[in-house]
Amino acid sequence: MKSILKNEPVDEMSIHIPSADVSHICRKWLDLPYASLSASQKLDIYLPAEGSGSFPVILYIHGGGFAIGDKRDIHVLAFLKGLERGYAVVSVNYRLSGEAIFPAGLKDIKSSIRWIRANSQKYQLDGTRIAACGGSSGGNYAAMVCLTANVTEFDDFTMGNPGVQCNVQAAVDWFGPTDFLKMDEQLAENGFGPSDHGEAESPESRYLGAKLSEVPLKVALANPMTYIHKHMPPILIQHGRLDTMVPVQQSIMFVEKLEKYVSHDRFEFDIIEGAGHGDPLFETDENMDRVFSFLDKHLK
């Protein structure tokens, strides 16, 4: 997401996200369909310039309030730095909330993971080493994918490859929302109000198909904290202290619950001081070194 720093209401749907220039990447396949239910179900594959693989996979899940965005948004460039470190990058599109509500997008992403595994040899990918990574709503998806491999309600085997697993080996969650119902209260607590996450036309309400207060069970089902378990893959969570769109408490709550239920080798947490939502501070060489160090630990 574009960086949002000011203490003022923001219409997330009005944010324009520039596209990434990927013309310099020699080995790539663009717009490959991983399912046939929707035209949205496509992915891009990028390989390092040299080597025959099999390459561990960074699965990049774009943000955009569950309603906008694309797999080739400019934010994919930060994770494409992984090509220089021996990673393949797969960037995935999924059905947005204007096309289909929760859990359609999550089902799509899980289907894309099955497709990656089923086609790993053809594209020089290592299907045994996959990390889900994303920011904002993409961070929520990365955490959900990390935690719900065995939640069959989020599977749609009619999309293909039903005998293939959809689990990942690690995840990176950048400033993803967790408990949608608490966001307005937390933003007000931080002095970043007024906000409208609880309104009927908010991105989160549109994602769930109804005003949040009317569907508390759906809010819980879309919350990665609901699925924490002791055998979960490791996750790196990072959040900006000055996030005026997704309050930092969303990740703090997540980590507090992780501390209660799983061992400390299952998660790492950084609060990035001075950073807003989608802040360039997440994409600096210094922070990407931190991210890749985490991925190296669990995928190499």
CSV table of C-alpha atoms in Angstrom, one decimal:
chain,number,residue,atom,x,y,z
A,1,MET,CA,0.0,0.0,0.0
A,2,LYS,CA,1.0,3.6,-0.5
A,3,SER,CA,2.4,5.1,2.7
A,4,ILE,CA,-0.3,6.8,4.9
A,5,LEU,CA,1.2,8.9,7.6
A,6,LYS,CA,-1.1,11.8,8.3
A,7,ASN,CA,-3.7,11.8,11.1
A,8,GLU,CA,-6.7,12.1,8.8
A,9,PRO,CA,-9.3,9.8,7.5
A,10,VAL,CA,-8.3,7.9,4.3
A,11,ASP,CA,-10.4,6.3,1.6
A,12,GLU,CA,-8.4,3.1,0.9
A,13,MET,CA,-10.3,2.5,-2.3
A,14,SER,CA,-9.1,5.9,-3.7
A,15,ILE,CA,-5.4,5.0,-3.4
A,16,HIS,CA,-3.6,4.5,-6.7
A,17,ILE,CA,-0.9,1.8,-6.5
A,18,PRO,CA,1.7,2.2,-9.3
A,19,SER,CA,2.7,-0.9,-11.3
A,20,ALA,CA,6.2,-2.5,-11.1
A,21,ASP,CA,8.5,-2.6,-14.1
A,22,VAL,CA,9.6,-6.2,-14.4
A,23,SER,CA,11.1,-5.9,-17.9
A,24,HIS,CA,14.6,-6.4,-16.5
A,25,ILE,CA,13.8,-9.9,-15.2
A,26,CYS,CA,14.9,-12.4,-17.9
A,27,ARG,CA,13.3,-15.6,-16.6
A,28,LYS,CA,9.7,-15.1,-16.0
A,29,TRP,CA,6.2,-16.3,-16.9
A,30,LEU,CA,3.4,-13.8,-16.6
A,31,ASP,CA,-0.4,-14.3,-16.2
A,32,LEU,CA,-0.4,-18.1,-15.8
A,33,PRO,CA,-3.9,-19.3,-14.8
A,34,TYR,CA,-3.9,-21.5,-11.7
A,35,ALA,CA,-7.6,-22.1,-11.8
A,36,SER,CA,-10.5,-21.5,-14.3
A,37,LEU,CA,-13.3,-20.2,-12.1
A,38,SER,CA,-12.4,-16.5,-12.6
A,39,ALA,CA,-10.2,-14.4,-14.8
A,40,SER,CA,-8.6,-13.1,-11.5
A,41,GLN,CA,-7.0,-16.5,-10.9
A,42,LYS,CA,-3.6,-15.9,-12.4
A,43,LEU,CA,0.0,-15.7,-11.1
A,44,ASP,CA,3.4,-14.5,-12.2
A,45,ILE,CA,6.6,-16.6,-11.7
A,46,TYR,CA,10.0,-15.0,-11.5
A,47,LEU,CA,13.3,-17.0,-11.4
A,48,PRO,CA,16.8,-15.9,-10.5
A,49,ALA,CA,19.0,-15.0,-13.5
A,50,GLU,CA,21.2,-18.1,-13.0
A,51,GLY,CA,20.8,-21.6,-11.7
A,52,SER,CA,18.6,-24.6,-12.5
A,53,GLY,CA,16.7,-24.7,-9.2
A,54,SER,CA,14.8,-26.0,-7.6
A,55,PHE,CA,14.4,-22.6,-6.0
A,56,PRO,CA,12.6,-22.0,-2.7
A,57,VAL,CA,9.5,-19.9,-3.3
A,58,ILE,CA,8.4,-16.5,-2.0
A,59,LEU,CA,4.6,-16.4,-2.6
A,60,TYR,CA,3.8,-12.7,-2.7
A,61,ILE,CA,0.2,-11.7,-1.9
A,62,HIS,CA,-0.7,-8.1,-2.7
A,63,GLY,CA,-2.6,-5.8,-0.4
A,64,GLY,CA,-5.4,-3.3,-1.2
A,65,GLY,CA,-8.1,-3.6,1.4
A,66,PHE,CA,-9.3,-6.9,-0.1
A,67,ALA,CA,-10.8,-4.8,-2.9
A,68,ILE,CA,-8.1,-3.3,-5.1
A,69,GLY,CA,-4.5,-4.1,-6.1
A,70,ASP,CA,-2.7,-6.5,-8.4
A,71,LYS,CA,0.1,-9.0,-8.4
A,72,ARG,CA,2.3,-6.6,-10.3
A,73,ASP,CA,1.9,-3.6,-8.0
A,74,ILE,CA,5.1,-1.8,-7.2
A,75,HIS,CA,5.4,-3.4,-3.8
A,76,VAL,CA,6.3,-6.7,-5.3
A,77,LEU,CA,9.7,-5.2,-6.1
A,78,ALA,CA,10.8,-5.4,-2.5
A,79,PHE,CA,10.3,-9.2,-2.5
A,80,LEU,CA,11.8,-9.5,-6.0
A,81,LYS,CA,15.1,-8.6,-4.4
A,82,GLY,CA,14.9,-12.3,-3.3
A,83,LEU,CA,15.9,-13.3,-6.8
A,84,GLU,CA,19.4,-12.2,-6.0
A,85,ARG,CA,19.4,-14.4,-3.0
A,86,GLY,CA,18.3,-17.6,-4.8
A,87,TYR,CA,14.6,-17.4,-4.3
A,88,ALA,CA,11.9,-17.7,-6.9
A,89,VAL,CA,9.1,-15.2,-6.5
A,90,VAL,CA,5.5,-16.1,-7.4
A,91,SER,CA,3.0,-13.2,-7.2
A,92,VAL,CA,-0.6,-14.1,-7.1
A,93,ASN,CA,-3.9,-12.5,-8.0
A,94,TYR,CA,-7.2,-13.6,-6.4
A,95,ARG,CA,-10.8,-12.6,-6.4
A,96,LEU,CA,-11.3,-9.2,-4.8
A,97,SER,CA,-14.3,-8.4,-2.6
A,98,GLY,CA,-16.2,-6.7,-5.5
A,99,GLU,CA,-16.2,-10.1,-7.3
A,100,ALA,CA,-16.6,-12.5,-4.4
A,101,ILE,CA,-16.7,-12.2,-0.6
A,102,PHE,CA,-14.8,-14.1,2.1
A,103,PRO,CA,-13.4,-16.7,2.0
A,104,ALA,CA,-13.2,-16.7,-1.9
A,105,GLY,CA,-9.8,-14.9,-2.0
A,106,LEU,CA,-8.3,-17.2,0.6
A,107,LYS,CA,-9.6,-20.3,-1.3
A,108,ASP,CA,-7.9,-18.8,-4.4
A,109,ILE,CA,-4.5,-18.4,-2.7
A,110,LYS,CA,-4.6,-21.9,-1.3
A,111,SER,CA,-5.5,-23.1,-4.8
A,112,SER,CA,-2.5,-21.2,-6.2
A,113,ILE,CA,-0.2,-23.0,-3.7
A,114,ARG,CA,-1.5,-26.4,-4.8
A,115,TRP,CA,-0.9,-25.4,-8.4
A,116,ILE,CA,2.7,-24.3,-7.6
A,117,ARG,CA,3.4,-27.7,-6.0
A,118,ALA,CA,1.8,-29.6,-8.8
A,119,ASN,CA,3.8,-27.7,-11.4
A,120,SER,CA,7.0,-27.2,-9.5
A,121,GLN,CA,9.2,-29.3,-11.7
A,122,LYS,CA,8.1,-27.6,-14.9
A,123,TYR,CA,9.0,-24.1,-13.5
A,124,GLN,CA,12.1,-25.1,-11.4
A,125,LEU,CA,10.3,-24.4,-8.1
A,126,ASP,CA,10.8,-26.2,-4.8
A,127,GLY,CA,7.3,-27.1,-3.7
A,128,THR,CA,8.6,-28.2,-0.3
A,129,ARG,CA,9.9,-24.7,0.6
A,130,ILE,CA,7.2,-22.0,0.2
A,131,ALA,CA,6.8,-18.8,2.3
A,132,ALA,CA,3.6,-16.7,2.1
A,133,CYS,CA,4.4,-12.9,2.3
A,134,GLY,CA,2.2,-9.9,2.0
A,135,GLY,CA,1.3,-6.4,3.4
A,136,SER,CA,-2.0,-5.0,4.7
A,137,SER,CA,-4.8,-7.3,3.5
A,138,GLY,CA,-2.1,-9.4,1.9
A,139,GLY,CA,-0.6,-9.7,5.4
A,140,ASN,CA,-3.9,-11.0,6.7
A,141,TYR,CA,-3.9,-13.5,3.9
A,142,ALA,CA,-0.3,-14.5,4.5
A,143,ALA,CA,-1.1,-15.2,8.2
A,144,MET,CA,-4.3,-17.0,7.3
A,145,VAL,CA,-2.5,-19.3,4.8
A,146,CYS,CA,0.2,-19.9,7.5
A,147,LEU,CA,-2.4,-21.0,10.1
A,148,THR,CA,-5.2,-22.7,8.2
A,149,ALA,CA,-3.6,-25.5,6.1
A,150,ASN,CA,-6.0,-28.0,7.7
A,151,VAL,CA,-9.1,-25.9,7.7
A,152,THR,CA,-11.1,-27.6,5.0
A,153,GLU,CA,-13.8,-24.8,4.9
A,154,PHE,CA,-11.2,-22.7,3.1
A,155,ASP,CA,-10.5,-25.3,0.4
A,156,ASP,CA,-12.2,-25.6,-3.0
A,157,PHE,CA,-10.9,-28.8,-4.6
A,158,THR,CA,-12.9,-28.1,-7.7
A,159,MET,CA,-10.2,-25.6,-8.7
A,160,GLY,CA,-7.8,-28.4,-9.3
A,161,ASN,CA,-4.9,-30.5,-7.8
A,162,PRO,CA,-7.1,-31.8,-4.9
A,163,GLY,CA,-4.5,-34.3,-3.8
A,164,VAL,CA,-1.8,-31.6,-3.3
A,165,GLN,CA,-1.2,-29.9,0.0
A,166,CYS,CA,-1.7,-26.1,0.5
A,167,ASN,CA,0.6,-25.6,3.6
A,168,VAL,CA,3.5,-23.2,3.6
A,169,GLN,CA,6.8,-23.5,5.5
A,170,ALA,CA,6.9,-19.8,6.7
A,171,ALA,CA,5.1,-16.5,6.5
A,172,VAL,CA,5.8,-12.8,6.6
A,173,ASP,CA,2.9,-10.6,7.7
A,174,TRP,CA,3.4,-6.8,7.2
A,175,PHE,CA,0.8,-4.7,9.1
A,176,GLY,CA,-2.0,-7.1,8.4
A,177,PRO,CA,-5.4,-6.6,10.2
A,178,THR,CA,-6.5,-9.3,12.6
A,179,ASP,CA,-9.6,-8.4,14.6
A,180,PHE,CA,-11.6,-6.1,12.3
A,181,LEU,CA,-14.1,-5.2,15.0
A,182,LYS,CA,-11.4,-3.6,17.2
A,183,MET,CA,-9.7,-1.4,14.6
A,184,ASP,CA,-11.8,1.8,15.0
A,185,GLU,CA,-11.5,1.7,18.8
A,186,GLN,CA,-7.7,1.2,18.6
A,187,LEU,CA,-7.2,4.0,16.0
A,188,ALA,CA,-9.1,6.3,18.3
A,189,GLU,CA,-7.0,5.2,21.2
A,190,ASN,CA,-3.9,6.2,19.2
A,191,GLY,CA,-5.3,9.6,18.2
A,192,PHE,CA,-5.7,8.5,14.6
A,193,GLY,CA,-9.5,8.9,14.3
A,194,PRO,CA,-12.1,9.1,13.2
A,195,SER,CA,-12.1,5.9,11.2
A,196,ASP,CA,-14.8,3.9,9.5
A,197,HIS,CA,-13.7,0.2,9.5
A,198,GLY,CA,-17.0,-0.6,11.3
A,199,GLU,CA,-19.2,1.0,8.7
A,200,ALA,CA,-21.2,-1.0,6.1
A,201,GLU,CA,-19.1,0.3,3.2
A,202,SER,CA,-15.7,-0.2,4.8
A,203,PRO,CA,-13.2,-2.5,3.0
A,204,GLU,CA,-13.5,-5.1,5.8
A,205,SER,CA,-17.3,-5.0,5.7
A,206,ARG,CA,-17.3,-5.4,2.0
A,207,TYR,CA,-14.9,-8.3,2.3
A,208,LEU,CA,-17.2,-10.1,4.7
A,209,GLY,CA,-20.4,-9.2,2.8
A,210,ALA,CA,-22.1,-7.3,5.7
A,211,LYS,CA,-21.5,-4.6,8.3
A,212,LEU,CA,-19.0,-6.0,10.8
A,213,SER,CA,-21.2,-5.7,13.8
A,214,GLU,CA,-23.8,-7.8,12.1
A,215,VAL,CA,-21.5,-10.8,11.4
A,216,PRO,CA,-19.2,-11.3,14.4
A,217,LEU,CA,-18.8,-14.9,13.6
A,218,LYS,CA,-17.4,-14.0,10.1
A,219,VAL,CA,-15.1,-11.5,11.8
A,220,ALA,CA,-13.7,-14.3,13.9
A,221,LEU,CA,-13.4,-16.6,11.0
A,222,ALA,CA,-11.3,-14.0,9.1
A,223,ASN,CA,-9.0,-13.4,12.1
A,224,PRO,CA,-5.8,-15.4,11.9
A,225,MET,CA,-5.7,-15.4,15.8
A,226,THR,CA,-8.6,-17.9,15.7
A,227,TYR,CA,-6.4,-20.6,14.2
A,228,ILE,CA,-3.2,-20.4,16.2
A,229,HIS,CA,-1.8,-23.9,17.0
A,230,LYS,CA,1.4,-25.2,18.4
A,231,HIS,CA,2.6,-26.8,15.1
A,232,MET,CA,2.1,-23.7,13.0
A,233,PRO,CA,4.8,-22.6,10.6
A,234,PRO,CA,7.0,-19.8,11.8
A,235,ILE,CA,5.8,-16.3,11.0
A,236,LEU,CA,7.5,-12.9,11.0
A,237,ILE,CA,5.2,-10.0,11.9
A,238,GLN,CA,6.1,-6.4,11.3
A,239,HIS,CA,4.0,-3.3,12.0
A,240,GLY,CA,4.6,0.5,11.9
A,241,ARG,CA,4.0,2.3,15.2
A,242,LEU,CA,2.3,5.2,13.3
A,243,ASP,CA,0.0,3.2,11.2
A,244,THR,CA,-3.2,5.2,10.8
A,245,MET,CA,-5.1,2.6,8.8
A,246,VAL,CA,-4.4,-0.7,10.5
A,247,PRO,CA,-3.5,0.1,14.2
A,248,VAL,CA,-0.3,-1.4,15.6
A,249,GLN,CA,-2.4,-3.1,18.3
A,250,GLN,CA,-3.7,-5.5,15.7
A,251,SER,CA,-0.3,-7.1,15.5
A,252,ILE,CA,0.4,-6.6,19.2
A,253,MET,CA,-2.8,-8.6,20.0
A,254,PHE,CA,-1.7,-11.3,17.6
A,255,VAL,CA,1.7,-11.6,19.1
A,256,GLU,CA,0.3,-11.7,22.7
A,257,LYS,CA,-1.8,-14.7,21.7
A,258,LEU,CA,1.1,-16.4,20.0
A,259,GLU,CA,3.1,-15.9,23.2
A,260,LYS,CA,0.4,-17.6,25.1
A,261,TYR,CA,-0.1,-20.7,22.9
A,262,VAL,CA,3.1,-21.5,20.9
A,263,SER,CA,6.8,-21.7,21.5
A,264,HIS,CA,8.9,-18.6,20.8
A,265,ASP,CA,10.6,-20.2,17.8
A,266,ARG,CA,7.3,-20.0,16.0
A,267,PHE,CA,7.2,-16.2,15.6
A,268,GLU,CA,9.2,-13.0,15.5
A,269,PHE,CA,7.8,-9.5,15.9
A,270,ASP,CA,9.1,-6.0,15.1
A,271,ILE,CA,7.5,-2.7,15.6
A,272,ILE,CA,9.0,-0.2,13.2
A,273,GLU,CA,9.2,3.1,14.9
A,274,GLY,CA,8.1,6.1,12.9
A,275,ALA,CA,6.5,4.0,10.2
A,276,GLY,CA,3.0,4.4,8.8
A,277,HIS,CA,0.9,2.1,6.7
A,278,GLY,CA,2.8,0.7,3.7
A,279,ASP,CA,5.7,2.9,4.7
A,280,PRO,CA,8.9,2.8,2.6
A,281,LEU,CA,10.7,1.9,5.8
A,282,PHE,CA,9.5,-1.7,5.3
A,283,GLU,CA,11.2,-1.9,1.9
A,284,THR,CA,14.6,-0.5,2.8
A,285,ASP,CA,17.7,-2.7,2.2
A,286,GLU,CA,18.1,-2.9,6.0
A,287,ASN,CA,14.6,-4.3,6.6
A,288,MET,CA,14.6,-6.5,3.6
A,289,ASP,CA,17.9,-8.0,5.0
A,290,ARG,CA,15.9,-8.7,8.2
A,291,VAL,CA,13.1,-10.3,6.2
A,292,PHE,CA,15.4,-12.5,4.0
A,293,SER,CA,17.4,-13.5,7.1
A,294,PHE,CA,14.1,-14.9,8.6
A,295,LEU,CA,13.3,-16.6,5.3
A,296,ASP,CA,16.8,-18.1,5.0
A,297,LYS,CA,16.4,-19.5,8.5
A,298,HIS,CA,13.3,-21.4,7.6
A,299,LEU,CA,13.6,-22.1,3.9
A,300,LYS,CA,17.3,-22.8,3.3
